[in-house]
Amino acid sequence: MKKLLAVFGALLATLAVQAQKFEGLALTPPMGWNSWNTFASNISEKVVKETAEAMIANGMRDAGYVYLVIDDTWSLRERDSNGNLVADPVKFPSGIQALATWLHERGFKLGIYSCAGVRTCAGFPGSWGHEFQDARTFAAWGIDYLKYDWCESGTANAKDAYTRMSAALKAAGRPVVFSLCEWGQNKPWEWAKDVGHLWRTTGDIYDSYDGRKGWESGWKVLLDLQHTLVENIGPDGIGKFSGPGHWNDPDMLEVGNEGLTFAESRAHFSFWCMLAAPLMAGNDVRHMTPEITAILTDKEALAINQDKLGKQGFRAMSEPSDNLEIWVRPLSNNEWAVCALNTAPTKATIKVEWHRLWTIQGKHTVRDIWNKKDVGTTDTDFSAELESHDVAFFHLKPVQ
Ligand code: GLA
């Protein structure tokens, strides 16, 4: 009898695990494009298709940016008489399903947005009380990725609300990457590993280095929060909760947007690679400079972001008096990524003294990613003049 009970228990445990998120998705940080940062409510089928065509032409799709995500404001203000969500027929005249098919034929995946509350942040219908119905709608349309926000959630318990939608997606049967957008308010890194594939850790980003505008912050503020969000949990902040299939999300990219200098765009991108962050381009990729395209599609930088070990980088040194901050990230095969930032508001010479990065043991060769140069080994310190808020970004390999 005892044996039978044990078998039954094991069976139940398996079922419980199966009721969780889709496994095997997002084993490296998801990459794609999201409409919100540039288009906000000016989203349409036309913009999505033109974006896809631009990403085929400029190499982004082939570099791995395959998830095109339509953010808030895609639906009508009210559900239909059966309680179904309805795509705005002016913005999406062919409907979402036709758009999904069009994208799938071109090697993309389609993401959409909803909210755990009764209304989305822009006042459109949220999925509260309609989770299973909406998940079925998304599956029928061919949706591959769901960003799920947290506005108008009242007194809901975040873990319960996100677990309900995760179960609804699972029940609908179509594998979906589930992106929790709860802004880190209920410490999703502590409970969301089995619920979704990525979770926002902070409020919203905007195209600034370290500005603050109400709810929105520049990327450097969000970067610092990855380190300081949780006190007393060790030197790598919340990084230890991130890994293959379950990523910390410091929000989407502002690379190429006008509030950032070229150096700030490049540094922002480098740090999101260091953080193993999802890389969701947030600019108008139909009209970007070749320099910005080169950043977004740089194979060596993307190899750091997509490293299979999936460990998040952490701040190893912060020396305000030297205008210097250095982050390190362990990679597979005992390799490392290192990113040194000039925090000064002017050009400055920054120095990387390898022996001070004590977590990196032994001698390594040093590759300068942005200058496409091998620059010797960690026996020789590195020094260079950097523009304000620019980085020196390195890939280190152990010398056998
Ligand atoms: C919240 C999210 C943003 C965006 C908007 C849309 O602020 O954090 O990323 O989705 O809602 O209204």
XYZ file of N, CA and C in Angstrom, residues 92-221:
390
model
N -5.304 46.489 -37.511
C -4.964 45.142 -38.009
C -6.082 44.635 -38.931
N -6.189 45.234 -40.131
C -7.314 44.893 -41.012
C -7.361 43.422 -41.415
N -6.224 42.744 -41.479
C -6.260 41.324 -41.877
C -6.441 40.406 -40.681
N -6.374 40.967 -39.485
C -6.518 40.147 -38.269
C -5.178 39.592 -37.812
N -5.142 39.200 -36.546
C -3.882 38.742 -35.947
C -3.461 37.382 -36.505
N -4.441 36.521 -36.748
C -4.088 35.177 -37.227
C -3.372 35.246 -38.578
N -3.879 36.099 -39.463
C -3.243 36.241 -40.786
C -1.836 36.822 -40.634
N -1.683 37.735 -39.685
C -0.358 38.320 -39.453
C 0.613 37.254 -38.930
N 0.111 36.407 -38.030
C 0.961 35.334 -37.492
C 1.414 34.406 -38.620
N 0.497 34.044 -39.480
C 0.844 33.152 -40.599
C 1.890 33.815 -41.489
N 1.662 35.087 -41.795
C 2.593 35.850 -42.651
C 3.997 35.851 -42.021
N 4.060 36.051 -40.710
C 5.360 36.095 -40.023
C 5.996 34.707 -39.966
N 5.170 33.694 -39.654
C 5.713 32.325 -39.583
C 6.326 31.919 -40.926
N 5.688 32.318 -42.013
C 6.221 31.972 -43.343
C 7.583 32.595 -43.585
N 7.879 33.645 -42.831
C 9.161 34.352 -43.007
C 10.147 34.077 -41.879
N 9.879 33.068 -41.099
C 10.857 32.679 -40.072
C 10.776 33.462 -38.771
N 9.686 34.210 -38.582
C 9.504 34.953 -37.323
C 8.494 34.249 -36.433
N 8.405 34.727 -35.192
C 7.368 34.283 -34.278
C 6.616 35.539 -33.820
N 5.344 35.354 -33.461
C 4.544 36.533 -33.096
C 4.249 36.561 -31.601
N 4.491 37.719 -31.003
C 4.172 37.923 -29.597
C 3.040 38.927 -29.468
N 2.265 38.803 -28.397
C 1.187 39.745 -28.145
C 1.209 40.109 -26.668
N 0.358 41.050 -26.303
C 0.378 41.622 -24.958
C -1.000 41.525 -24.327
N -1.029 41.193 -23.045
C -2.250 41.349 -22.268
C -1.848 41.695 -20.837
N -2.817 41.675 -19.961
C -2.545 42.157 -18.608
C -3.293 41.293 -17.605
N -2.663 41.068 -16.450
C -3.284 40.260 -15.392
C -4.468 40.990 -14.759
N -4.541 42.306 -14.928
C -5.619 43.091 -14.336
C -6.846 43.154 -15.226
N -7.847 43.951 -14.786
C -9.074 44.070 -15.576
C -8.874 44.939 -16.818
N -7.911 45.856 -16.749
C -7.580 46.712 -17.895
C -6.074 46.712 -18.069
N -5.619 46.928 -19.289
C -4.179 47.054 -19.527
C -3.736 48.437 -19.056
N -2.440 48.686 -19.131
C -1.927 49.976 -18.653
C -2.444 51.126 -19.514
N -2.803 50.859 -20.762
C -3.338 51.913 -21.624
C -4.867 51.888 -21.647
N -5.489 51.072 -20.785
C -6.947 51.111 -20.646
C -7.718 50.167 -21.545
N -7.047 49.220 -22.156
C -7.723 48.225 -23.006
C -8.104 47.015 -22.136
N -8.925 46.087 -22.657
C -9.332 44.980 -21.790
C -8.159 44.103 -21.346
N -8.097 43.817 -20.042
C -7.099 42.890 -19.511
C -7.699 41.493 -19.430
N -6.892 40.538 -19.036
C -7.354 39.139 -19.076
C -7.959 38.646 -17.769
N -8.050 39.503 -16.746
C -8.596 39.081 -15.449
C -9.962 38.428 -15.636
N -10.114 37.177 -15.188
C -11.395 36.477 -15.336
C -11.613 35.887 -16.719
N -10.701 36.168 -17.643
C -10.827 35.648 -19.019
C -9.569 34.882 -19.413
N -8.786 34.460 -18.421
C -7.473 33.887 -18.731
C -7.561 32.715 -19.705
N -8.440 31.751 -19.397
C -8.480 30.532 -20.225
C -9.040 30.837 -21.619
N -10.011 31.734 -21.664
C -10.590 32.142 -22.947
C -9.540 32.864 -23.809
N -8.818 33.794 -23.197
C -7.820 34.547 -23.968
C -6.676 33.644 -24.424
N -6.269 32.724 -23.550
C -5.185 31.804 -23.935
C -5.615 30.970 -25.142
N -6.882 30.581 -25.159
C -7.378 29.805 -26.319
C -7.398 30.670 -27.570
N -7.802 31.933 -27.415
C -7.786 32.853 -28.562
C -6.360 32.979 -29.100
N -5.404 33.199 -28.194
C -4.011 33.380 -28.636
C -3.507 32.122 -29.350
N -3.844 30.952 -28.790
C -3.391 29.691 -29.417
C -4.005 29.559 -30.811
N -5.292 29.907 -30.937
C -5.965 29.788 -32.237
C -5.351 30.739 -33.264
N -4.889 31.881 -32.780
C -4.281 32.852 -33.699
C -2.842 32.479 -34.099
N -2.229 31.573 -33.333
C -0.840 31.214 -33.649
C 0.190 32.055 -32.919
N -0.197 32.551 -31.744
C 0.714 33.381 -30.940
C 1.806 32.509 -30.298
N 3.038 33.045 -30.255
C 4.191 32.287 -29.737
C 4.785 32.878 -28.463
N 4.316 34.064 -28.063
C 4.965 34.795 -26.954
C 3.909 35.714 -26.349
N 3.787 35.703 -25.033
C 2.823 36.600 -24.390
C 3.516 37.447 -23.336
N 3.432 38.769 -23.506
C 3.889 39.691 -22.458
C 2.661 40.029 -21.620
N 2.772 39.850 -20.301
C 1.589 39.920 -19.447
C 1.834 40.921 -18.326
N 1.116 42.037 -18.411
C 1.376 43.220 -17.576
C 0.655 43.131 -16.230
N 0.724 44.192 -15.433
C 0.269 44.116 -14.042
C -0.603 45.307 -13.636
N -1.042 46.135 -14.614
C -1.890 47.278 -14.259
C -3.287 46.810 -13.835
N -3.965 47.645 -13.067
C -5.364 47.392 -12.648
C -5.542 45.989 -12.060
N -4.554 45.550 -11.297
C -4.634 44.191 -10.744
C -5.212 44.195 -9.333
N -5.579 45.366 -8.839
C -6.265 45.459 -7.552
C -5.514 44.774 -6.434
N -6.221 43.895 -5.716
C -5.580 43.215 -4.590
C -5.132 41.804 -4.976
N -5.065 41.531 -6.290
C -4.678 40.182 -6.722
C -3.302 39.814 -6.184
N -3.101 38.527 -5.962
C -1.806 38.011 -5.558
C -1.031 37.719 -6.851
N 0.144 38.300 -6.982
C 0.880 38.217 -8.248
C 1.184 36.772 -8.627
N 1.661 36.012 -7.675
C 2.011 34.621 -8.004
C 0.783 33.862 -8.509
N -0.357 34.047 -7.836
C -1.590 33.364 -8.259
C -2.005 33.816 -9.660
N -1.986 35.134 -9.876
C -2.478 35.671 -11.148
C -1.615 35.190 -12.318
N -0.300 35.202 -12.134
C 0.589 34.772 -13.222
C 0.552 33.253 -13.391
N 0.376 32.535 -12.277
C 0.291 31.073 -12.381
C -0.979 30.679 -13.133
N -2.065 31.440 -12.912
C -3.321 31.129 -13.603
C -3.143 31.287 -15.114
N -2.501 32.372 -15.538
C -2.325 32.537 -16.988
C -1.351 31.504 -17.542
N -0.346 31.146 -16.760
C 0.600 30.120 -17.206
C -0.151 28.798 -17.435
N -1.027 28.456 -16.492
C -1.813 27.220 -16.620
C -2.766 27.315 -17.809
N -3.321 28.504 -18.045
C -4.252 28.699 -19.166
C -3.522 28.506 -20.498
N -2.311 29.032 -20.580
C -1.531 28.869 -21.818
C -1.232 27.393 -22.035
N -0.868 26.732 -20.955
C -0.547 25.307 -21.048
C -1.783 24.529 -21.504
N -2.930 24.877 -20.930
C -4.171 24.175 -21.277
C -4.550 24.420 -22.734
N -4.221 25.601 -23.249
C -4.572 25.920 -24.639
C -3.695 25.136 -25.608
N -2.559 24.657 -25.117
C -1.796 23.664 -25.878
C -0.736 24.165 -26.835
N -0.690 25.477 -27.117
C 0.329 25.955 -28.065
C 1.518 26.512 -27.274
N 2.738 26.010 -27.529
C 3.890 26.510 -26.767
C 4.036 28.025 -26.897
N 4.090 28.683 -25.756
C 4.172 30.147 -25.724
C 5.250 30.549 -24.723
N 6.132 31.443 -25.128
C 7.080 32.028 -24.182
C 6.282 33.012 -23.333
N 6.344 32.850 -22.015
C 5.514 33.671 -21.128
C 6.399 34.695 -20.429
N 6.136 35.974 -20.745
C 6.948 37.088 -20.267
C 6.161 37.861 -19.208
N 6.586 37.726 -17.952
C 5.891 38.388 -16.843
C 6.349 39.839 -16.758
N 5.374 40.750 -16.718
C 5.737 42.169 -16.671
C 5.136 42.761 -15.401
N 5.664 42.340 -14.288
C 5.101 42.703 -12.990
C 6.010 43.712 -12.302
N 7.048 44.134 -13.036
C 7.969 45.217 -12.638
C 8.786 44.923 -11.377
N 8.851 43.644 -10.996
C 9.685 43.291 -9.840
C 9.051 43.613 -8.503
N 7.760 43.998 -8.513
C 7.153 44.470 -7.264
C 6.945 43.372 -6.228
N 6.741 42.148 -6.699
C 6.524 41.040 -5.757
C 7.640 39.997 -5.862
N 8.853 40.500 -6.144
C 10.041 39.633 -6.231
C 9.807 38.386 -7.082
N 9.439 38.548 -8.356
C 9.138 37.370 -9.197
C 10.318 36.408 -9.303
N 11.552 36.929 -9.131
C 12.718 36.036 -9.214
C 12.650 34.936 -8.162
N 11.867 35.164 -7.106
C 11.775 34.138 -6.052
C 10.745 33.053 -6.379
N 9.760 33.351 -7.246
C 8.686 32.359 -7.461
C 8.325 32.092 -8.932
N 8.902 32.840 -9.875
C 8.387 32.729 -11.253
C 9.118 31.715 -12.135
N 10.128 31.074 -11.583
C 10.933 30.149 -12.382
C 10.074 29.085 -13.095
N 9.067 28.558 -12.398
C 8.220 27.520 -13.001
C 6.955 28.095 -13.635
N 6.808 29.422 -13.551
C 5.593 30.061 -14.055
C 5.818 30.625 -15.459
N 6.964 31.273 -15.661
C 7.214 31.911 -16.948
C 8.662 31.778 -17.364
N 8.998 32.407 -18.498
C 10.343 32.284 -19.054
C 11.198 33.521 -18.814
N 10.547 34.635 -18.503
C 11.274 35.856 -18.169
C 10.363 36.736 -17.339
N 10.969 37.563 -16.511
C 10.168 38.453 -15.676
C 10.889 39.782 -15.558
N 10.088 40.855 -15.719
C 10.642 42.197 -15.532
C 11.069 42.350 -14.086
N 12.201 43.046 -13.906
C 12.716 43.247 -12.554
C 12.488 44.670 -12.062
N 12.071 45.568 -12.949
C 11.986 46.996 -12.601
C 10.825 47.670 -13.327
N 10.643 48.956 -13.044
C 9.724 49.796 -13.819
C 10.244 49.967 -15.243
N 9.631 50.913 -15.968
C 9.919 51.013 -17.405
C 11.213 51.763 -17.719
N 11.795 51.373 -18.839
C 12.990 52.043 -19.361
C 12.549 53.207 -20.268
N 13.376 54.221 -20.423
C 13.200 55.175 -21.534
C 14.573 55.534 -22.064
N 14.617 56.254 -23.172
C 15.895 56.441 -23.866
C 16.737 57.533 -23.222
N 17.313 57.159 -22.089
C 18.170 58.076 -21.347
C 19.281 57.240 -20.724
N 20.413 57.894 -20.417
C 21.501 57.183 -19.733
C 21.107 56.947 -18.270
N 21.006 58.016 -17.475
C 20.652 57.785 -16.073
C 19.557 58.729 -15.579
N 18.699 59.161 -16.531
C 17.598 60.047 -16.142
C 16.482 59.286 -15.437
N 15.579 60.068 -14.820
C 14.372 59.489 -14.207
C 13.203 60.376 -14.583
N 12.104 59.756 -15.002
C 10.937 60.505 -15.456
C 9.733 59.752 -14.919
N 9.303 60.085 -13.687
C 8.179 59.352 -13.089
C 8.501 57.876 -12.969
N 7.757 57.083 -13.660
C 7.816 55.618 -13.623
C 8.979 55.064 -14.453
N 9.568 55.964 -15.290
C 10.570 55.496 -16.245
C 11.980 55.908 -15.825
N 12.948 55.056 -16.181
C 14.337 55.354 -15.840
C 15.251 55.071 -17.022
N 16.394 55.736 -17.023
C 17.430 55.455 -18.010
C 18.056 54.089 -17.733
N 18.764 53.567 -18.748
C 19.253 52.182 -18.631
C 20.273 52.008 -17.521
N 21.060 53.047 -17.200
C 22.088 52.884 -16.157
C 21.427 52.704 -14.782
N 20.293 53.371 -14.592
C 19.557 53.214 -13.327
C 19.075 51.761 -13.202
